[in-house]
Amino acid sequence: AYIFNKKEKDFVVLIERIRKEAAQRADELNALRDISDLTSHPISADDLLKLILEKAMQVIAVRNGSVFLVDASEPDGLRLVAAKPPVVFKDDDGSKPRRYSFVKSVIESGQALRIQDIESDPRTLKANDPKYGAPSFISMPVYKNKQVVAVMNLANKENGGIFTEGDERILSIMLSAIGTGLENISLQRQVKLQQADISTLQGMLK
């Protein structure tokens, strides 16, 4: 009876693992389909990043998220495109440099930053802010033409859990598709500028 019960439990565990993996693959496919729909319509880079932030928060099931765009015209070289819930940085906000430090480390390394516990991880070692829920977060780079052009941050999982390798994989798939979308936006902008130049030249020739 003991052997039977053990085999039965092992079988149940196996089925549950397969079910979870199948659900994760379905989430990945649905996310890619949704992103494909997003990138098939004319849209600005900012709006595309805002939409992908909403989709990522929905797929990973988190309460807090933000996305920063690399912008050389800004004093910090970064611009906050969107945050949920909304945040406003004041000029004298001492938390701003600390927030940016995580984003900049992702830009410099080009690698995702996945933290299970912000208070004990040697890369962070800082007190957790209760408004971000559990002390786990993830920061993901967004690439365009092999350059990091944006960083997405997610925190406060709805189930209070930590971010996993599976979460990172899904986000990587989603953001790689967004990178292609951003490249297409740049190409469309270049084409429009070239068309405008051609029209100007044609007008001058007339």
XYZ file of N, CA and C in Angstrom:
618
model
N 0.833 -1.196 0.000
C 0.000 0.000 0.000
C 0.875 1.256 0.000
N 1.996 1.209 0.735
C 2.898 2.354 0.807
C 3.490 2.650 -0.565
N 3.941 1.573 -1.258
C 4.538 1.741 -2.587
C 3.510 2.305 -3.553
N 2.276 1.785 -3.463
C 1.216 2.262 -4.362
C 0.936 3.746 -4.114
N 0.826 4.124 -2.840
C 0.540 5.515 -2.503
C 1.653 6.448 -2.962
N 2.912 5.978 -2.808
C 4.046 6.793 -3.236
C 4.030 6.985 -4.747
N 3.761 5.908 -5.487
C 3.704 6.007 -6.941
C 2.551 6.905 -7.363
N 1.457 6.791 -6.652
C 0.289 7.608 -6.961
C 0.592 9.086 -6.744
N 1.269 9.392 -5.631
C 1.641 10.774 -5.347
C 2.633 11.303 -6.380
N 3.610 10.463 -6.756
C 4.584 10.863 -7.763
C 3.888 11.165 -9.090
N 2.883 10.345 -9.408
C 2.142 10.543 -10.657
C 1.369 11.861 -10.617
N 0.748 12.148 -9.485
C -0.003 13.404 -9.332
C 0.931 14.596 -9.466
N 2.119 14.491 -8.853
C 3.107 15.570 -8.948
C 3.543 15.776 -10.399
N 3.770 14.678 -11.113
C 4.178 14.745 -12.519
C 3.096 15.407 -13.365
N 1.854 15.019 -13.157
C 0.739 15.590 -13.921
C 0.624 17.091 -13.659
N 0.789 17.486 -12.392
C 0.694 18.894 -12.039
C 1.821 19.694 -12.679
N 3.023 19.110 -12.733
C 4.149 19.792 -13.360
C 3.902 19.963 -14.851
N 3.379 18.920 -15.490
C 3.080 18.994 -16.916
C 1.998 20.039 -17.177
N 1.000 20.086 -16.287
C -0.080 21.061 -16.435
C 0.451 22.494 -16.352
N 1.340 22.729 -15.382
C 1.905 24.059 -15.209
C 2.762 24.451 -16.410
N 3.563 23.500 -16.925
C 4.406 23.786 -18.083
C 3.559 24.085 -19.315
N 2.451 23.331 -19.464
C 1.561 23.562 -20.602
C 0.902 24.938 -20.495
N 0.504 25.315 -19.276
C -0.105 26.629 -19.065
C 0.894 27.738 -19.357
N 2.157 27.527 -18.980
C 3.195 28.524 -19.227
C 3.440 28.691 -20.723
N 3.485 27.576 -21.448
C 3.665 27.651 -22.906
C 2.484 28.374 -23.556
N 1.284 28.129 -23.045
C 0.104 28.808 -23.581
C 0.202 30.309 -23.341
N 0.683 30.700 -22.158
C 0.873 32.120 -21.855
C 1.868 32.744 -22.822
N 2.955 32.013 -23.115
C 3.976 32.528 -24.033
C 3.391 32.739 -25.429
N 2.630 31.743 -25.907
C 2.051 31.838 -27.249
C 1.022 32.968 -27.327
N 0.198 33.089 -26.289
C -0.799 34.159 -26.268
C -0.133 35.529 -26.240
N 0.938 35.636 -25.446
C 1.660 36.909 -25.359
C 2.253 37.287 -26.713
N 2.854 36.325 -27.387
C 3.449 36.596 -28.693
C 2.385 36.986 -29.716
N 1.242 36.329 -29.658
C 0.159 36.672 -30.582
C -0.330 38.101 -30.336
N -0.488 38.448 -29.066
C -0.949 39.798 -28.732
C 0.064 40.848 -29.167
N 1.353 40.555 -28.955
C 2.399 41.506 -29.336
C 2.459 41.658 -30.854
N 2.275 40.553 -31.552
C 2.256 40.606 -33.012
C 1.132 41.518 -33.492
N -0.011 41.443 -32.819
C -1.141 42.317 -33.169
C -0.787 43.781 -32.902
N -0.109 44.030 -31.772
C 0.250 45.397 -31.401
C 1.196 46.019 -32.421
N 2.200 45.247 -32.819
C 3.236 45.782 -33.709
C 2.789 45.858 -35.164
N 1.616 45.323 -35.474
C 1.136 45.349 -36.863
C 0.423 46.653 -37.195
N 0.205 47.501 -36.173
C -0.485 48.775 -36.387
C 0.476 49.939 -36.153
N 0.262 51.058 -36.867
C 1.107 52.242 -36.647
C 0.978 52.715 -35.201
N 2.099 52.893 -34.535
C 2.079 53.270 -33.132
C 3.440 53.865 -32.767
N 3.461 54.770 -31.809
C 4.721 55.371 -31.388
C 5.472 54.422 -30.467
N 6.767 54.665 -30.308
C 7.590 53.820 -29.439
C 7.085 53.884 -28.001
N 6.737 55.092 -27.526
C 6.247 55.234 -26.155
C 4.964 54.441 -25.942
N 4.029 54.562 -26.884
C 2.761 53.854 -26.747
C 2.967 52.343 -26.793
N 3.910 51.898 -27.627
C 4.195 50.472 -27.709
C 4.756 49.966 -26.383
N 5.649 50.725 -25.777
C 6.226 50.322 -24.491
C 5.173 50.321 -23.382
N 4.248 51.285 -23.426
C 3.171 51.324 -22.435
C 2.277 50.092 -22.564
N 1.963 49.725 -23.786
C 1.099 48.571 -24.010
C 1.774 47.273 -23.591
N 3.075 47.148 -23.888
C 3.776 45.916 -23.523
C 3.936 45.822 -22.012
N 4.055 46.977 -21.332
C 4.110 46.957 -19.869
C 2.807 46.393 -19.300
N 1.683 46.858 -19.834
C 0.385 46.355 -19.376
C 0.255 44.863 -19.630
N 0.684 44.428 -20.812
C 0.595 43.004 -21.158
C 1.502 42.171 -20.265
N 2.715 42.646 -20.008
C 3.650 41.904 -19.156
C 3.113 41.782 -17.736
N 2.542 42.873 -17.217
C 1.990 42.838 -15.865
C 0.829 41.856 -15.779
N 0.072 41.764 -16.844
C -1.062 40.836 -16.876
C -0.591 39.387 -16.949
N 0.377 39.115 -17.819
C 0.858 37.744 -18.014
C 1.577 37.226 -16.770
N 2.447 38.054 -16.167
C 3.210 37.624 -14.997
C 2.408 37.790 -13.710
N 1.311 38.543 -13.781
C 0.426 38.777 -12.635
C 1.139 39.545 -11.527
N 1.442 40.819 -11.808
C 2.080 41.680 -10.817
C 1.258 42.954 -10.639
N 1.494 43.642 -9.534
C 0.759 44.869 -9.236
C 1.555 46.136 -9.568
N 2.873 46.018 -9.647
C 3.718 47.195 -9.901
C 4.588 46.964 -11.130
N 4.695 48.000 -11.961
C 5.548 47.896 -13.131
C 5.944 49.264 -13.644
N 7.072 49.324 -14.321
C 7.521 50.581 -14.926
C 8.409 50.261 -16.115
N 8.525 51.231 -16.996
C 9.420 51.065 -18.142
C 10.127 52.394 -18.386
N 11.458 52.310 -18.532
C 12.301 53.477 -18.778
C 12.889 53.386 -20.183
N 12.953 54.524 -20.845
C 13.551 54.598 -22.171
C 14.892 55.317 -22.081
N 15.912 54.755 -22.716
C 17.211 55.419 -22.779
C 17.050 56.683 -23.615
N 17.375 57.840 -23.009
C 17.162 59.121 -23.676
C 18.317 60.054 -23.313
N 19.199 60.273 -24.259
C 20.396 61.087 -24.010
C 20.059 62.539 -23.698
N 18.859 62.992 -24.057
C 18.483 64.385 -23.805
C 18.104 64.629 -22.345
N 17.883 63.553 -21.587
C 17.533 63.678 -20.175
C 18.796 63.757 -19.318
N 18.748 64.493 -18.200
C 19.936 64.621 -17.333
C 20.494 63.281 -16.866
N 19.609 62.329 -16.558
C 20.054 61.013 -16.097
C 20.247 60.026 -17.243
N 19.964 60.493 -18.470
C 20.076 59.595 -19.621
C 18.931 58.613 -19.720
N 17.888 58.809 -18.888
C 16.734 57.926 -18.863
C 15.456 58.740 -18.769
N 14.395 58.198 -19.352
C 13.088 58.843 -19.257
C 12.047 57.819 -18.858
N 11.286 58.134 -17.824
C 10.225 57.244 -17.391
C 9.072 57.343 -18.384
N 8.788 56.243 -19.078
C 7.720 56.223 -20.073
C 6.375 55.932 -19.420
N 6.367 54.968 -18.492
C 5.115 54.602 -17.830
C 5.408 53.895 -16.523
N 4.481 54.041 -15.590
C 4.581 53.341 -14.306
C 3.176 53.040 -13.811
N 3.023 51.853 -13.270
C 1.734 51.446 -12.700
C 1.986 50.838 -11.327
N 1.377 51.420 -10.265
C 0.619 52.675 -10.286
C 1.529 53.854 -10.612
N 0.942 54.979 -11.062
C 1.745 56.133 -11.484
C 2.638 56.652 -10.363
N 3.834 57.093 -10.736
C 4.745 57.712 -9.771
C 5.233 59.033 -10.356
N 5.522 59.964 -9.477
C 6.053 61.260 -9.905
C 7.320 61.523 -9.110
N 8.435 61.705 -9.807
C 9.696 62.011 -9.144
C 9.824 63.523 -8.988
N 10.113 63.962 -7.778
C 10.382 65.371 -7.541
C 11.873 65.629 -7.737
N 12.222 66.886 -7.983
C 13.626 67.221 -8.220
C 14.506 66.842 -7.040
N 13.931 66.916 -5.833
C 14.725 66.611 -4.642
C 14.421 65.218 -4.091
N 13.844 64.351 -4.937
C 13.477 63.000 -4.490
C 14.738 62.154 -4.354
N 15.113 61.866 -3.122
C 16.341 61.104 -2.887
C 16.262 59.666 -3.343
N 15.049 59.150 -3.625
C 14.923 57.755 -4.049
C 15.188 57.594 -5.538
N 15.172 58.719 -6.264
C 15.338 58.640 -7.717
C 16.665 58.006 -8.131
N 17.812 58.455 -7.616
C 19.077 57.826 -8.010
C 19.120 56.335 -7.678
N 18.504 55.938 -6.553
C 18.528 54.528 -6.187
C 17.688 53.708 -7.154
N 16.560 54.267 -7.561
C 15.730 53.569 -8.536
C 16.494 53.435 -9.857
N 17.120 54.531 -10.270
C 17.822 54.522 -11.540
C 19.025 53.578 -11.515
N 19.601 53.347 -10.342
C 20.805 52.516 -10.278
C 20.529 51.109 -10.776
N 19.349 50.547 -10.461
C 19.000 49.218 -10.953
C 18.843 49.227 -12.468
N 18.166 50.266 -12.962
C 17.937 50.377 -14.397
C 19.263 50.513 -15.137
N 20.143 51.357 -14.611
C 21.427 51.572 -15.277
C 22.299 50.318 -15.255
N 22.202 49.526 -14.189
C 23.002 48.305 -14.128
C 22.555 47.323 -15.206
N 21.265 47.312 -15.507
C 20.757 46.439 -16.576
C 21.239 46.936 -17.935
N 21.237 48.260 -18.117
C 21.709 48.830 -19.380
C 23.194 48.520 -19.587
N 23.977 48.677 -18.533
C 25.423 48.459 -18.636
C 25.764 46.986 -18.873
N 25.055 46.094 -18.197
C 25.364 44.667 -18.332
C 24.664 44.037 -19.535
N 23.525 44.607 -19.925
C 22.746 44.023 -21.010
C 22.035 42.751 -20.590
N 22.024 42.485 -19.284
C 21.429 41.258 -18.763
C 20.258 41.579 -17.836
N 19.328 40.631 -17.754
C 18.204 40.782 -16.838
C 18.709 40.754 -15.397
N 18.020 41.478 -14.529
C 18.333 41.479 -13.101
C 17.115 40.896 -12.380
N 17.261 39.661 -11.890
C 16.155 38.989 -11.203
C 16.544 38.789 -9.744
N 15.839 39.459 -8.863
C 16.154 39.450 -7.434
C 15.056 38.724 -6.665
N 15.447 37.740 -5.865
C 14.472 37.027 -5.049
C 14.198 37.770 -3.747
N 15.239 38.357 -3.167
C 15.073 39.098 -1.920
C 16.001 40.305 -1.947
N 15.414 41.486 -2.103
C 16.209 42.705 -2.244
C 17.048 42.995 -0.999
N 16.612 42.474 0.159
C 17.309 42.763 1.403
C 18.523 41.865 1.645
N 18.551 40.679 0.997
C 19.665 39.759 1.231
C 20.537 39.522 0.010
N 20.063 39.899 -1.179
C 20.854 39.696 -2.392
C 22.073 40.625 -2.358
N 23.293 40.101 -2.571
C 24.508 40.933 -2.502
C 24.543 42.045 -3.545
N 23.711 41.943 -4.586
C 23.685 42.977 -5.617
C 22.828 44.177 -5.210
N 22.053 44.018 -4.161
C 21.157 45.100 -3.744
C 21.378 45.492 -2.280
N 21.088 44.570 -1.372
C 21.283 44.810 0.068
C 20.673 46.142 0.516
N 19.368 46.278 0.328
C 18.679 47.481 0.776
C 17.327 47.080 1.356
N 16.803 47.931 2.208
C 15.510 47.648 2.825
C 14.413 47.638 1.764
N 13.481 46.716 1.912
C 12.376 46.630 0.962
C 11.309 47.650 1.301
N 10.832 48.351 0.263
C 9.753 49.312 0.446
C 8.432 48.544 0.453
N 7.650 48.620 1.533
C 6.400 47.855 1.635
C 5.426 48.086 0.488
N 5.488 49.269 -0.143
C 4.530 49.542 -1.219
C 4.786 48.678 -2.452
N 5.981 48.021 -2.499
C 6.272 47.128 -3.617
C 6.003 45.668 -3.267
N 5.359 45.419 -2.134
C 4.990 44.058 -1.777
C 6.187 43.204 -1.415
N 6.177 41.942 -1.872
C 7.256 40.999 -1.584
C 8.595 41.565 -2.073
N 9.703 41.244 -1.377
C 11.021 41.816 -1.714
C 11.675 41.174 -2.939
N 10.880 40.851 -3.940
C 11.403 40.247 -5.169
C 11.002 41.130 -6.344
N 11.921 41.334 -7.299
C 11.589 42.108 -8.490
C 12.436 41.628 -9.661
N 12.089 42.083 -10.838
C 12.858 41.726 -12.032
C 12.942 42.941 -12.944
N 14.130 43.171 -13.504
C 14.362 44.242 -14.466
C 14.867 43.613 -15.756
N 14.215 43.948 -16.872
C 14.525 43.306 -18.151
C 14.953 44.336 -19.199
N 16.033 44.039 -19.951
C 16.448 44.960 -21.018
C 15.594 44.782 -22.265
N 15.381 45.875 -22.982
C 14.701 45.842 -24.275
C 15.722 46.248 -25.326
N 15.952 45.374 -26.307
C 16.967 45.612 -27.322
C 16.364 46.117 -28.637
N 17.117 46.989 -29.293
C 16.828 47.387 -30.674
C 18.164 47.508 -31.381
N 18.340 46.774 -32.468
C 19.614 46.784 -33.189
C 20.788 46.471 -32.267
N 20.595 45.462 -31.402
C 21.630 44.972 -30.481
C 22.026 45.993 -29.418
N 21.225 47.037 -29.248
C 21.474 48.053 -28.226
C 20.319 48.040 -27.224
N 20.650 48.183 -25.943
C 19.597 48.293 -24.934
C 18.987 49.685 -25.044
N 17.705 49.753 -25.366
C 17.046 51.051 -25.555
C 16.006 51.330 -24.472
N 15.667 50.315 -23.691
C 14.683 50.504 -22.632
C 14.848 49.402 -21.587
N 14.286 49.648 -20.420
C 14.324 48.659 -19.338
C 12.941 48.583 -18.698
N 12.445 47.357 -18.544
C 11.157 47.139 -17.892
C 11.373 46.546 -16.511
N 10.652 47.064 -15.533
C 10.761 46.592 -14.154
C 9.405 46.093 -13.664
N 9.397 44.935 -13.046
C 8.167 44.381 -12.477
C 8.411 44.005 -11.028
N 7.393 44.244 -10.186
C 7.507 43.911 -8.761
C 6.115 43.621 -8.206
N 6.099 43.096 -6.966
C 4.848 42.893 -6.245
C 3.933 41.888 -6.953
N 4.366 40.631 -7.014
C 3.533 39.589 -7.599
C 2.223 39.466 -6.827
N 1.151 39.216 -7.546
C -0.161 39.145 -6.909
C -0.259 38.009 -5.895
N 0.494 36.936 -6.126
C 0.465 35.808 -5.180
C 1.523 35.942 -4.085
N 2.231 37.069 -4.089
C 3.258 37.295 -3.074
C 4.518 36.478 -3.275
N 4.650 35.823 -4.421
C 5.795 34.954 -4.669
C 7.003 35.686 -5.241
N 8.038 34.905 -5.559
C 9.255 35.459 -6.140
C 9.226 35.282 -7.659
N 10.044 36.052 -8.344
C 10.147 35.930 -9.794
C 11.035 34.725 -10.133
N 10.615 33.968 -11.135
C 11.265 32.704 -11.469
C 11.947 32.767 -12.830
N 12.682 31.698 -13.138
C 13.299 31.584 -14.461
C 12.222 31.560 -15.540
N 11.071 30.935 -15.223
C 9.968 30.898 -16.178
C 9.446 32.286 -16.491
N 9.339 33.138 -15.471
C 8.911 34.524 -15.690
C 9.905 35.244 -16.598
N 11.180 35.047 -16.320
C 12.219 35.707 -17.116
C 12.168 35.240 -18.566
N 11.905 33.943 -18.776
C 11.844 33.421 -20.144
C 10.679 34.037 -20.912
N 9.495 34.086 -20.272
C 8.333 34.667 -20.946
C 8.584 36.137 -21.289
N 9.146 36.880 -20.335
C 9.419 38.297 -20.572
C 10.447 38.484 -21.685
N 11.449 37.612 -21.728
C 12.474 37.704 -22.777
C 11.845 37.523 -24.151
N 10.923 36.560 -24.257
C 10.238 36.310 -25.529
C 9.399 37.521 -25.924
N 8.664 38.056 -24.952
C 7.818 39.212 -25.230
C 8.634 40.424 -25.657
N 9.729 40.686 -24.931
C 10.506 41.883 -25.198
C 11.352 41.765 -26.464
N 11.724 40.543 -26.843
C 12.448 40.385 -28.113
C 11.526 40.742 -29.274
N 10.244 40.392 -29.136
C 9.279 40.755 -30.174
C 9.063 42.263 -30.208
N 9.066 42.893 -29.041
C 8.912 44.340 -28.969
C 10.103 45.046 -29.604
N 11.302 44.466 -29.427
C 12.491 45.033 -30.053
C 12.324 45.117 -31.558
N 11.754 44.065 -32.137
C 11.484 44.069 -33.578
C 10.479 45.161 -33.919
N 9.480 45.325 -33.050
C 8.491 46.373 -33.283
C 9.103 47.758 -33.241
N 10.026 47.980 -32.301
C 10.697 49.277 -32.201
C 11.565 49.538 -33.431
N 12.202 48.485 -33.953
C 13.000 48.637 -35.167
C 12.102 49.041 -36.332
N 10.919 48.427 -36.408
C 9.985 48.758 -37.490
C 9.519 50.211 -37.383
N 9.297 50.673 -36.142
C 8.889 52.067 -35.943
C 9.975 53.017 -36.443
N 11.244 52.686 -36.128
C 12.360 53.526 -36.585
C 12.437 53.543 -38.108
N 12.242 52.388 -38.718
C 12.281 52.302 -40.184
C 11.152 53.118 -40.805
N 9.954 53.019 -40.213
C 8.817 53.782 -40.733
C 9.070 55.276 -40.639
N 9.701 55.706 -39.527
C 10.007 57.124 -39.350
C 11.021 57.572 -40.398
N 12.037 56.727 -40.659
C 13.047 57.070 -41.657
C 12.434 57.184 -43.049
N 11.524 56.262 -43.350
C 10.861 56.284 -44.657
C 10.050 57.567 -44.820
N 9.332 57.965 -43.771
C 8.533 59.190 -43.833
C 9.416 60.418 -44.027
N 10.567 60.436 -43.314
C 11.489 61.560 -43.467
C 12.051 61.616 -44.879
N 12.390 60.451 -45.434
C 12.918 60.397 -46.801
C 11.858 60.849 -47.803
N 10.617 60.426 -47.569
C 9.538 60.834 -48.462
C 9.331 62.341 -48.403
N 9.451 62.909 -47.196
C 9.305 64.359 -47.046
C 10.431 65.089 -47.768
N 11.660 64.547 -47.660
C 12.806 65.161 -48.349
C 12.613 65.109 -49.862
N 12.125 63.974 -50.348
C 11.887 63.816 -51.786
C 10.852 64.807 -52.266
N 9.772 64.949 -51.469
C 8.712 65.901 -51.845
C 9.257 67.319 -51.882
N 10.126 67.670 -50.927
C 10.725 69.008 -50.882
C 11.581 69.249 -52.113
N 12.401 68.242 -52.468
C 13.268 68.369 -53.625
C 12.468 68.491 -54.905
N 11.390 67.718 -54.992
C 10.536 67.787 -56.190
C 9.913 69.166 -56.315
N 9.506 69.740 -55.156
C 8.934 71.083 -55.180
C 9.942 72.127 -55.627
N 11.203 71.956 -55.192
C 12.253 72.896 -55.595
C 12.539 72.787 -57.078
N 12.503 71.570 -57.611
C 12.790 71.384 -59.040
C 11.702 72.005 -59.909
N 10.467 71.966 -59.393
C 9.384 72.560 -60.164
C 9.507 74.082 -60.198
